[in-house]
Amino acid sequence: MRESLSLLELNIMVRDAIDASLPDLFWVEAEIAEIRENRGHCYVELVQKDERGNTPVAKASAKCWRNTWALVRNNFERITGQGMAAGMKVLLQVYAQFHESYGFSWIIADADPVYTMGDMARRRRDIIEKLKEYGVLNLNKELAMPLFAQHIAVVSSATAAGYGDFCNQLSENPYGFNFHTRLFPAVMQGEKVEESVISALDAINAEAQDFDCVVIIRGGGAASDLSGFDTLALAENVANFPLPVITGIGHERDETVLDMVAHTALKTPTAVAAYLIDNLKQVADALAAAERFAADSSRRVLTSAAAYVDKLSLRLPVMARMGCSLRQAALQMLTEKINSAAGMAIRNGQHRLAAATVGIESSVLRHRQSMTHRLDMLAQRVKASDPYSLMSKGYSLTLHNGKAVRSVEQLNEGDEIVTMLADGRLKSRIEQKSQ
């Protein structure tokens, strides 16, 4: 009979060996692949990826017990303004632990939020640089806000208090303006923010002709929930959107990448509502001023005509000697002049008011035509970048194991490759390679 150990005995030996050989705390850099809380404890899956291929080269499980996690989490969120989330790079202080029943795990003792802040800032800088490189960072800002922005597409959570405050402020505005809002529901916190908001924007884009602008609002919530608005895909979508996009998603000290590319960035949903009301108030004030000018001009003409009549009436005793018929003829002529002058003044005022209205409508039409042309130009740029369009000109794409081949160094003799042409695919095997 061979001498044997029970599984418990073997695991206890492993535990003792790990405790003896790894007694220290270690600081480790890693990326969070998955994170969850259960009964106050935190469970994390850590990963390290190949910088060139983004392929995982190391994985590990880590835990942070309830008492430690409360302190680590609060300190991390206080300094970074965000909670730990999947995809975030972190610097953790850990020690090794092997339990005979549950196996091996790294136990988290602390986290360095400054390290993560540096990585977050770098990622934001990279996103902003890419938006500048693509030439879209200020594209939405170049759109003109419609003069009569009353049909509003709203991207928000249906149950958010901020959404209710926004709608109430619009409907109860002191000027009696009529606003028409339509909600496109979206998740406004957590990992699904990007996907959900882009889906809502796609739905709005399909009916863009029915709206004057888009409002993205988020009432309440922690600053740590803002990370979903710092993504390249969402920023590109908003930057290229055909309607002005107004945001009200942050707090006083926070500015997301989404705020940077939006037409107008405000801090709260109520601030967005005030902006829309003020925009319409300015247009109403301009129209009222034009109306007052027309009315004042008419009154001035009538007053001048009345003064002229008064002046003539003082000369009537002298004119009486010229005979009754002459006086009647002169009076008739003056009366006709007064009526003609008053009518002309009124018509001039009406013409100015009509011209102002036509000018506003013409400006709105020209702007819409300009934006339509811009959209056509962007569509042409997208079409010109279509890889299948390049293939139709004689170019091809070579794939090895589903990845594009950019250098002969990636291939070895005997490898199978797939060549994509405009009208189909070819499969080949490498017999010889040279440089």
PDB file of C-alpha atoms in Angstrom, residues 82-330:
ATOM      1  CA  GLN A  82     -16.317  57.098  -9.079  1.00  0.00           C
ATOM      2  CA  GLY A  83     -16.836  53.600  -7.794  1.00  0.00           C
ATOM      3  CA  MET A  84     -14.739  50.628  -8.869  1.00  0.00           C
ATOM      4  CA  ALA A  85     -16.146  49.152 -12.082  1.00  0.00           C
ATOM      5  CA  ALA A  86     -15.312  46.632 -14.787  1.00  0.00           C
ATOM      6  CA  GLY A  87     -12.693  47.888 -17.231  1.00  0.00           C
ATOM      7  CA  MET A  88     -11.034  50.137 -14.640  1.00  0.00           C
ATOM      8  CA  LYS A  89      -7.318  49.832 -13.912  1.00  0.00           C
ATOM      9  CA  VAL A  90      -6.488  49.678 -10.191  1.00  0.00           C
ATOM     10  CA  LEU A  91      -3.514  49.417  -7.858  1.00  0.00           C
ATOM     11  CA  LEU A  92      -4.420  47.030  -5.013  1.00  0.00           C
ATOM     12  CA  GLN A  93      -2.562  45.959  -1.889  1.00  0.00           C
ATOM     13  CA  VAL A  94      -3.120  42.212  -1.460  1.00  0.00           C
ATOM     14  CA  TYR A  95      -1.914  39.209   0.455  1.00  0.00           C
ATOM     15  CA  ALA A  96      -2.186  35.519  -0.394  1.00  0.00           C
ATOM     16  CA  GLN A  97      -4.679  33.233   1.326  1.00  0.00           C
ATOM     17  CA  PHE A  98      -5.424  29.551   0.815  1.00  0.00           C
ATOM     18  CA  HIS A  99      -8.406  28.016   2.549  1.00  0.00           C
ATOM     19  CA  GLU A 100      -8.621  24.256   2.703  1.00  0.00           C
ATOM     20  CA  SER A 101     -12.340  24.381   1.769  1.00  0.00           C
ATOM     21  CA  TYR A 102     -12.473  27.330  -0.664  1.00  0.00           C
ATOM     22  CA  GLY A 103      -9.077  27.275  -2.351  1.00  0.00           C
ATOM     23  CA  PHE A 104      -6.679  30.106  -3.185  1.00  0.00           C
ATOM     24  CA  SER A 105      -7.521  33.820  -3.395  1.00  0.00           C
ATOM     25  CA  TRP A 106      -5.838  37.185  -3.082  1.00  0.00           C
ATOM     26  CA  ILE A 107      -7.259  39.211  -0.183  1.00  0.00           C
ATOM     27  CA  ILE A 108      -7.504  42.962  -0.755  1.00  0.00           C
ATOM     28  CA  ALA A 109      -6.199  45.095   2.101  1.00  0.00           C
ATOM     29  CA  ASP A 110      -6.137  48.527   0.418  1.00  0.00           C
ATOM     30  CA  ALA A 111      -6.429  50.360  -2.926  1.00  0.00           C
ATOM     31  CA  ASP A 112      -4.579  53.412  -4.294  1.00  0.00           C
ATOM     32  CA  PRO A 113      -7.196  55.756  -5.854  1.00  0.00           C
ATOM     33  CA  VAL A 114      -4.509  58.143  -7.148  1.00  0.00           C
ATOM     34  CA  TYR A 115      -3.276  55.430  -9.543  1.00  0.00           C
ATOM     35  CA  THR A 116      -6.796  54.965 -10.928  1.00  0.00           C
ATOM     36  CA  MET A 117      -7.331  58.725 -11.249  1.00  0.00           C
ATOM     37  CA  GLY A 118      -4.227  58.909 -13.410  1.00  0.00           C
ATOM     38  CA  ASP A 119      -5.478  56.111 -15.642  1.00  0.00           C
ATOM     39  CA  MET A 120      -8.957  57.678 -15.869  1.00  0.00           C
ATOM     40  CA  ALA A 121      -7.437  61.030 -16.842  1.00  0.00           C
ATOM     41  CA  ARG A 122      -5.312  59.323 -19.488  1.00  0.00           C
ATOM     42  CA  ARG A 123      -8.348  57.552 -20.941  1.00  0.00           C
ATOM     43  CA  ARG A 124     -10.297  60.845 -21.036  1.00  0.00           C
ATOM     44  CA  ARG A 125      -7.374  62.546 -22.774  1.00  0.00           C
ATOM     45  CA  ASP A 126      -7.203  59.719 -25.303  1.00  0.00           C
ATOM     46  CA  ILE A 127     -10.924  60.024 -26.050  1.00  0.00           C
ATOM     47  CA  ILE A 128     -10.707  63.804 -26.455  1.00  0.00           C
ATOM     48  CA  GLU A 129      -7.650  63.514 -28.715  1.00  0.00           C
ATOM     49  CA  LYS A 130      -9.452  60.970 -30.895  1.00  0.00           C
ATOM     50  CA  LEU A 131     -12.501  63.251 -31.174  1.00  0.00           C
ATOM     51  CA  LYS A 132     -10.208  66.105 -32.219  1.00  0.00           C
ATOM     52  CA  GLU A 133      -8.440  63.821 -34.687  1.00  0.00           C
ATOM     53  CA  TYR A 134     -11.791  62.808 -36.204  1.00  0.00           C
ATOM     54  CA  GLY A 135     -12.772  66.510 -36.399  1.00  0.00           C
ATOM     55  CA  VAL A 136     -16.047  66.081 -34.480  1.00  0.00           C
ATOM     56  CA  LEU A 137     -15.305  67.531 -31.033  1.00  0.00           C
ATOM     57  CA  ASN A 138     -17.210  70.788 -31.719  1.00  0.00           C
ATOM     58  CA  LEU A 139     -19.463  69.548 -34.516  1.00  0.00           C
ATOM     59  CA  ASN A 140     -22.699  69.579 -32.507  1.00  0.00           C
ATOM     60  CA  LYS A 141     -21.871  73.021 -31.089  1.00  0.00           C
ATOM     61  CA  GLU A 142     -21.879  74.415 -34.633  1.00  0.00           C
ATOM     62  CA  LEU A 143     -25.599  73.647 -35.016  1.00  0.00           C
ATOM     63  CA  ALA A 144     -27.879  76.665 -34.531  1.00  0.00           C
ATOM     64  CA  MET A 145     -30.498  76.369 -31.824  1.00  0.00           C
ATOM     65  CA  PRO A 146     -33.957  76.649 -33.483  1.00  0.00           C
ATOM     66  CA  LEU A 147     -35.749  79.925 -32.708  1.00  0.00           C
ATOM     67  CA  PHE A 148     -38.942  78.118 -31.743  1.00  0.00           C
ATOM     68  CA  ALA A 149     -37.500  75.079 -29.891  1.00  0.00           C
ATOM     69  CA  GLN A 150     -40.726  73.620 -28.492  1.00  0.00           C
ATOM     70  CA  HIS A 151     -40.653  69.968 -29.619  1.00  0.00           C
ATOM     71  CA  ILE A 152     -38.155  68.265 -27.292  1.00  0.00           C
ATOM     72  CA  ALA A 153     -36.868  64.668 -27.407  1.00  0.00           C
ATOM     73  CA  VAL A 154     -35.853  63.670 -23.862  1.00  0.00           C
ATOM     74  CA  VAL A 155     -33.370  60.895 -23.036  1.00  0.00           C
ATOM     75  CA  SER A 156     -33.752  59.979 -19.355  1.00  0.00           C
ATOM     76  CA  SER A 157     -34.926  57.347 -16.929  1.00  0.00           C
ATOM     77  CA  ALA A 158     -38.728  57.365 -16.766  1.00  0.00           C
ATOM     78  CA  THR A 159     -38.661  57.138 -12.965  1.00  0.00           C
ATOM     79  CA  ALA A 160     -35.983  59.774 -12.362  1.00  0.00           C
ATOM     80  CA  ALA A 161     -37.057  62.687 -10.188  1.00  0.00           C
ATOM     81  CA  GLY A 162     -35.045  65.004 -12.430  1.00  0.00           C
ATOM     82  CA  TYR A 163     -37.201  64.046 -15.417  1.00  0.00           C
ATOM     83  CA  GLY A 164     -40.353  64.963 -13.513  1.00  0.00           C
ATOM     84  CA  ASP A 165     -38.838  68.275 -12.379  1.00  0.00           C
ATOM     85  CA  PHE A 166     -37.841  69.052 -15.981  1.00  0.00           C
ATOM     86  CA  CYS A 167     -41.347  68.427 -17.353  1.00  0.00           C
ATOM     87  CA  ASN A 168     -43.039  70.341 -14.519  1.00  0.00           C
ATOM     88  CA  GLN A 169     -40.828  73.391 -15.005  1.00  0.00           C
ATOM     89  CA  LEU A 170     -41.574  73.482 -18.743  1.00  0.00           C
ATOM     90  CA  SER A 171     -45.340  73.083 -18.306  1.00  0.00           C
ATOM     91  CA  GLU A 172     -45.546  75.636 -15.477  1.00  0.00           C
ATOM     92  CA  ASN A 173     -43.365  78.325 -17.083  1.00  0.00           C
ATOM     93  CA  PRO A 174     -44.538  81.867 -16.195  1.00  0.00           C
ATOM     94  CA  TYR A 175     -44.976  82.931 -19.836  1.00  0.00           C
ATOM     95  CA  GLY A 176     -47.499  80.295 -20.849  1.00  0.00           C
ATOM     96  CA  PHE A 177     -45.274  78.808 -23.564  1.00  0.00           C
ATOM     97  CA  ASN A 178     -46.340  75.402 -24.890  1.00  0.00           C
ATOM     98  CA  PHE A 179     -43.616  72.748 -24.962  1.00  0.00           C
ATOM     99  CA  HIS A 180     -44.119  69.248 -26.360  1.00  0.00           C
ATOM    100  CA  THR A 181     -41.824  66.606 -24.834  1.00  0.00           C
ATOM    101  CA  ARG A 182     -41.439  62.924 -25.647  1.00  0.00           C
ATOM    102  CA  LEU A 183     -39.463  60.539 -23.467  1.00  0.00           C
ATOM    103  CA  PHE A 184     -37.032  58.011 -24.926  1.00  0.00           C
ATOM    104  CA  PRO A 185     -36.223  55.870 -21.850  1.00  0.00           C
ATOM    105  CA  ALA A 186     -32.605  54.976 -21.120  1.00  0.00           C
ATOM    106  CA  VAL A 187     -30.470  53.615 -18.302  1.00  0.00           C
ATOM    107  CA  MET A 188     -28.643  56.578 -16.756  1.00  0.00           C
ATOM    108  CA  GLN A 189     -26.226  54.819 -14.407  1.00  0.00           C
ATOM    109  CA  GLY A 190     -24.199  51.629 -14.364  1.00  0.00           C
ATOM    110  CA  GLU A 191     -22.488  49.625 -17.097  1.00  0.00           C
ATOM    111  CA  LYS A 192     -25.374  49.869 -19.605  1.00  0.00           C
ATOM    112  CA  VAL A 193     -25.400  53.687 -19.912  1.00  0.00           C
ATOM    113  CA  GLU A 194     -23.499  53.810 -23.211  1.00  0.00           C
ATOM    114  CA  GLU A 195     -25.553  51.112 -24.948  1.00  0.00           C
ATOM    115  CA  SER A 196     -28.890  52.405 -23.642  1.00  0.00           C
ATOM    116  CA  VAL A 197     -28.359  56.106 -24.459  1.00  0.00           C
ATOM    117  CA  ILE A 198     -27.053  55.322 -27.965  1.00  0.00           C
ATOM    118  CA  SER A 199     -30.134  53.161 -28.571  1.00  0.00           C
ATOM    119  CA  ALA A 200     -32.379  56.067 -27.501  1.00  0.00           C
ATOM    120  CA  LEU A 201     -30.501  58.471 -29.795  1.00  0.00           C
ATOM    121  CA  ASP A 202     -30.912  56.060 -32.712  1.00  0.00           C
ATOM    122  CA  ALA A 203     -34.668  56.006 -32.096  1.00  0.00           C
ATOM    123  CA  ILE A 204     -34.774  59.820 -32.042  1.00  0.00           C
ATOM    124  CA  ASN A 205     -32.677  60.050 -35.215  1.00  0.00           C
ATOM    125  CA  ALA A 206     -35.240  57.927 -37.040  1.00  0.00           C
ATOM    126  CA  GLU A 207     -37.826  60.682 -36.322  1.00  0.00           C
ATOM    127  CA  ALA A 208     -35.488  63.679 -36.239  1.00  0.00           C
ATOM    128  CA  GLN A 209     -37.841  65.773 -38.387  1.00  0.00           C
ATOM    129  CA  ASP A 210     -40.365  65.777 -35.511  1.00  0.00           C
ATOM    130  CA  PHE A 211     -38.042  67.433 -32.979  1.00  0.00           C
ATOM    131  CA  ASP A 212     -36.170  70.714 -32.541  1.00  0.00           C
ATOM    132  CA  CYS A 213     -33.506  69.452 -30.131  1.00  0.00           C
ATOM    133  CA  VAL A 214     -32.506  66.574 -27.842  1.00  0.00           C
ATOM    134  CA  VAL A 215     -32.185  66.763 -24.052  1.00  0.00           C
ATOM    135  CA  ILE A 216     -30.141  64.197 -22.079  1.00  0.00           C
ATOM    136  CA  ILE A 217     -30.886  64.573 -18.360  1.00  0.00           C
ATOM    137  CA  ARG A 218     -30.097  62.652 -15.216  1.00  0.00           C
ATOM    138  CA  GLY A 219     -31.576  63.742 -11.903  1.00  0.00           C
ATOM    139  CA  GLY A 220     -29.740  62.938  -8.713  1.00  0.00           C
ATOM    140  CA  GLY A 221     -27.398  59.987  -8.403  1.00  0.00           C
ATOM    141  CA  ALA A 222     -23.818  59.852  -7.245  1.00  0.00           C
ATOM    142  CA  ALA A 223     -20.883  61.357  -9.092  1.00  0.00           C
ATOM    143  CA  SER A 224     -19.470  57.830  -9.206  1.00  0.00           C
ATOM    144  CA  ASP A 225     -22.208  56.932 -11.703  1.00  0.00           C
ATOM    145  CA  LEU A 226     -20.932  59.362 -14.348  1.00  0.00           C
ATOM    146  CA  SER A 227     -18.308  57.039 -15.864  1.00  0.00           C
ATOM    147  CA  GLY A 228     -20.820  55.742 -18.425  1.00  0.00           C
ATOM    148  CA  PHE A 229     -20.852  59.188 -20.055  1.00  0.00           C
ATOM    149  CA  ASP A 230     -17.062  59.155 -20.630  1.00  0.00           C
ATOM    150  CA  THR A 231     -16.966  56.780 -23.613  1.00  0.00           C
ATOM    151  CA  LEU A 232     -15.771  57.306 -27.185  1.00  0.00           C
ATOM    152  CA  ALA A 233     -18.759  55.627 -28.853  1.00  0.00           C
ATOM    153  CA  LEU A 234     -21.327  57.779 -27.012  1.00  0.00           C
ATOM    154  CA  ALA A 235     -19.312  60.969 -27.575  1.00  0.00           C
ATOM    155  CA  GLU A 236     -19.042  60.276 -31.325  1.00  0.00           C
ATOM    156  CA  ASN A 237     -22.775  59.591 -31.530  1.00  0.00           C
ATOM    157  CA  VAL A 238     -23.692  62.897 -29.866  1.00  0.00           C
ATOM    158  CA  ALA A 239     -21.042  64.906 -31.748  1.00  0.00           C
ATOM    159  CA  ASN A 240     -22.448  63.729 -35.113  1.00  0.00           C
ATOM    160  CA  PHE A 241     -26.122  64.017 -34.135  1.00  0.00           C
ATOM    161  CA  PRO A 242     -28.186  66.171 -36.576  1.00  0.00           C
ATOM    162  CA  LEU A 243     -30.050  68.023 -33.798  1.00  0.00           C
ATOM    163  CA  PRO A 244     -28.621  70.213 -31.002  1.00  0.00           C
ATOM    164  CA  VAL A 245     -28.010  68.072 -27.911  1.00  0.00           C
ATOM    165  CA  ILE A 246     -28.370  69.672 -24.463  1.00  0.00           C
ATOM    166  CA  THR A 247     -27.065  67.828 -21.405  1.00  0.00           C
ATOM    167  CA  GLY A 248     -27.977  68.103 -17.730  1.00  0.00           C
ATOM    168  CA  ILE A 249     -26.363  65.036 -16.179  1.00  0.00           C
ATOM    169  CA  GLY A 250     -23.615  66.156 -13.785  1.00  0.00           C
ATOM    170  CA  HIS A 251     -22.851  68.045 -10.638  1.00  0.00           C
ATOM    171  CA  GLU A 252     -21.211  71.418 -10.180  1.00  0.00           C
ATOM    172  CA  ARG A 253     -17.657  70.056 -10.196  1.00  0.00           C
ATOM    173  CA  ASP A 254     -18.086  67.339 -12.831  1.00  0.00           C
ATOM    174  CA  GLU A 255     -17.773  67.621 -16.616  1.00  0.00           C
ATOM    175  CA  THR A 256     -18.064  64.464 -18.664  1.00  0.00           C
ATOM    176  CA  VAL A 257     -16.797  63.894 -22.192  1.00  0.00           C
ATOM    177  CA  LEU A 258     -20.468  63.910 -23.234  1.00  0.00           C
ATOM    178  CA  ASP A 259     -20.790  67.464 -21.843  1.00  0.00           C
ATOM    179  CA  MET A 260     -17.748  68.514 -23.866  1.00  0.00           C
ATOM    180  CA  VAL A 261     -19.203  67.410 -27.228  1.00  0.00           C
ATOM    181  CA  ALA A 262     -22.808  68.515 -26.576  1.00  0.00           C
ATOM    182  CA  HIS A 263     -24.242  71.704 -28.073  1.00  0.00           C
ATOM    183  CA  THR A 264     -24.928  73.097 -24.589  1.00  0.00           C
ATOM    184  CA  ALA A 265     -23.898  71.543 -21.269  1.00  0.00           C
ATOM    185  CA  LEU A 266     -25.814  72.465 -18.107  1.00  0.00           C
ATOM    186  CA  LYS A 267     -25.609  70.955 -14.635  1.00  0.00           C
ATOM    187  CA  THR A 268     -29.169  69.936 -13.783  1.00  0.00           C
ATOM    188  CA  PRO A 269     -32.466  69.053 -15.525  1.00  0.00           C
ATOM    189  CA  THR A 270     -34.075  72.223 -14.143  1.00  0.00           C
ATOM    190  CA  ALA A 271     -31.230  74.299 -15.595  1.00  0.00           C
ATOM    191  CA  VAL A 272     -31.949  72.713 -18.997  1.00  0.00           C
ATOM    192  CA  ALA A 273     -35.649  73.583 -18.671  1.00  0.00           C
ATOM    193  CA  ALA A 274     -34.754  77.183 -17.754  1.00  0.00           C
ATOM    194  CA  TYR A 275     -32.472  77.371 -20.802  1.00  0.00           C
ATOM    195  CA  LEU A 276     -35.258  76.251 -23.166  1.00  0.00           C
ATOM    196  CA  ILE A 277     -37.750  78.667 -21.604  1.00  0.00           C
ATOM    197  CA  ASP A 278     -35.259  81.542 -21.832  1.00  0.00           C
ATOM    198  CA  ASN A 279     -34.509  80.695 -25.483  1.00  0.00           C
ATOM    199  CA  LEU A 280     -38.207  80.964 -26.393  1.00  0.00           C
ATOM    200  CA  LYS A 281     -38.606  84.098 -24.238  1.00  0.00           C
ATOM    201  CA  GLN A 282     -35.869  85.860 -26.199  1.00  0.00           C
ATOM    202  CA  VAL A 283     -37.635  85.058 -29.478  1.00  0.00           C
ATOM    203  CA  ALA A 284     -40.966  86.245 -28.074  1.00  0.00           C
ATOM    204  CA  ASP A 285     -39.350  89.476 -26.853  1.00  0.00           C
ATOM    205  CA  ALA A 286     -37.863  90.109 -30.311  1.00  0.00           C
ATOM    206  CA  LEU A 287     -41.275  89.631 -31.972  1.00  0.00           C
ATOM    207  CA  ALA A 288     -42.940  91.864 -29.362  1.00  0.00           C
ATOM    208  CA  ALA A 289     -40.329  94.554 -29.979  1.00  0.00           C
ATOM    209  CA  ALA A 290     -41.027  94.424 -33.728  1.00  0.00           C
ATOM    210  CA  GLU A 291     -44.750  94.706 -33.059  1.00  0.00           C
ATOM    211  CA  ARG A 292     -44.237  97.695 -30.740  1.00  0.00           C
ATOM    212  CA  PHE A 293     -42.076  99.407 -33.336  1.00  0.00           C
ATOM    213  CA  ALA A 294     -44.795  99.051 -35.970  1.00  0.00           C
ATOM    214  CA  ALA A 295     -47.459 100.359 -33.568  1.00  0.00           C
ATOM    215  CA  ASP A 296     -45.290 103.300 -32.435  1.00  0.00           C
ATOM    216  CA  SER A 297     -44.575 104.264 -36.039  1.00  0.00           C
ATOM    217  CA  SER A 298     -48.300 104.290 -36.830  1.00  0.00           C
ATOM    218  CA  ARG A 299     -49.064 106.418 -33.772  1.00  0.00           C
ATOM    219  CA  ARG A 300     -46.361 108.929 -34.670  1.00  0.00           C
ATOM    220  CA  VAL A 301     -47.795 109.346 -38.180  1.00  0.00           C
ATOM    221  CA  LEU A 302     -51.321 109.785 -36.834  1.00  0.00           C
ATOM    222  CA  THR A 303     -50.158 112.309 -34.225  1.00  0.00           C
ATOM    223  CA  SER A 304     -48.314 114.318 -36.869  1.00  0.00           C
ATOM    224  CA  ALA A 305     -51.381 114.278 -39.093  1.00  0.00           C
ATOM    225  CA  ALA A 306     -53.604 115.429 -36.204  1.00  0.00           C
ATOM    226  CA  ALA A 307     -51.217 118.288 -35.428  1.00  0.00           C
ATOM    227  CA  TYR A 308     -51.335 119.302 -39.071  1.00  0.00           C
ATOM    228  CA  VAL A 309     -55.142 119.328 -38.931  1.00  0.00           C
ATOM    229  CA  ASP A 310     -55.034 121.483 -35.786  1.00  0.00           C
ATOM    230  CA  LYS A 311     -52.702 123.936 -37.511  1.00  0.00           C
ATOM    231  CA  LEU A 312     -55.008 124.193 -40.488  1.00  0.00           C
ATOM    232  CA  SER A 313     -58.008 124.731 -38.263  1.00  0.00           C
ATOM    233  CA  LEU A 314     -56.377 127.901 -36.859  1.00  0.00           C
ATOM    234  CA  ARG A 315     -56.154 129.286 -40.361  1.00  0.00           C
ATOM    235  CA  LEU A 316     -59.803 128.711 -41.177  1.00  0.00           C
ATOM    236  CA  PRO A 317     -60.994 132.260 -40.240  1.00  0.00           C
ATOM    237  CA  VAL A 318     -58.535 133.685 -42.759  1.00  0.00           C
ATOM    238  CA  MET A 319     -59.490 131.121 -45.369  1.00  0.00           C
ATOM    239  CA  ALA A 320     -63.208 131.892 -44.863  1.00  0.00           C
ATOM    240  CA  ARG A 321     -62.782 135.065 -46.913  1.00  0.00           C
ATOM    241  CA  MET A 322     -61.753 132.898 -49.887  1.00  0.00           C
ATOM    242  CA  GLY A 323     -65.266 131.602 -50.098  1.00  0.00           C
ATOM    243  CA  CYS A 324     -67.221 128.659 -48.880  1.00  0.00           C
ATOM    244  CA  SER A 325     -66.499 126.497 -51.886  1.00  0.00           C
ATOM    245  CA  LEU A 326     -62.735 126.978 -51.620  1.00  0.00           C
ATOM    246  CA  ARG A 327     -62.795 126.105 -47.926  1.00  0.00           C
ATOM    247  CA  GLN A 328     -64.734 122.946 -48.595  1.00  0.00           C
ATOM    248  CA  ALA A 329     -62.344 121.894 -51.351  1.00  0.00           C
ATOM    249  CA  ALA A 330     -59.301 122.532 -49.164  1.00  0.00           C
TER     250      ALA A 330
END
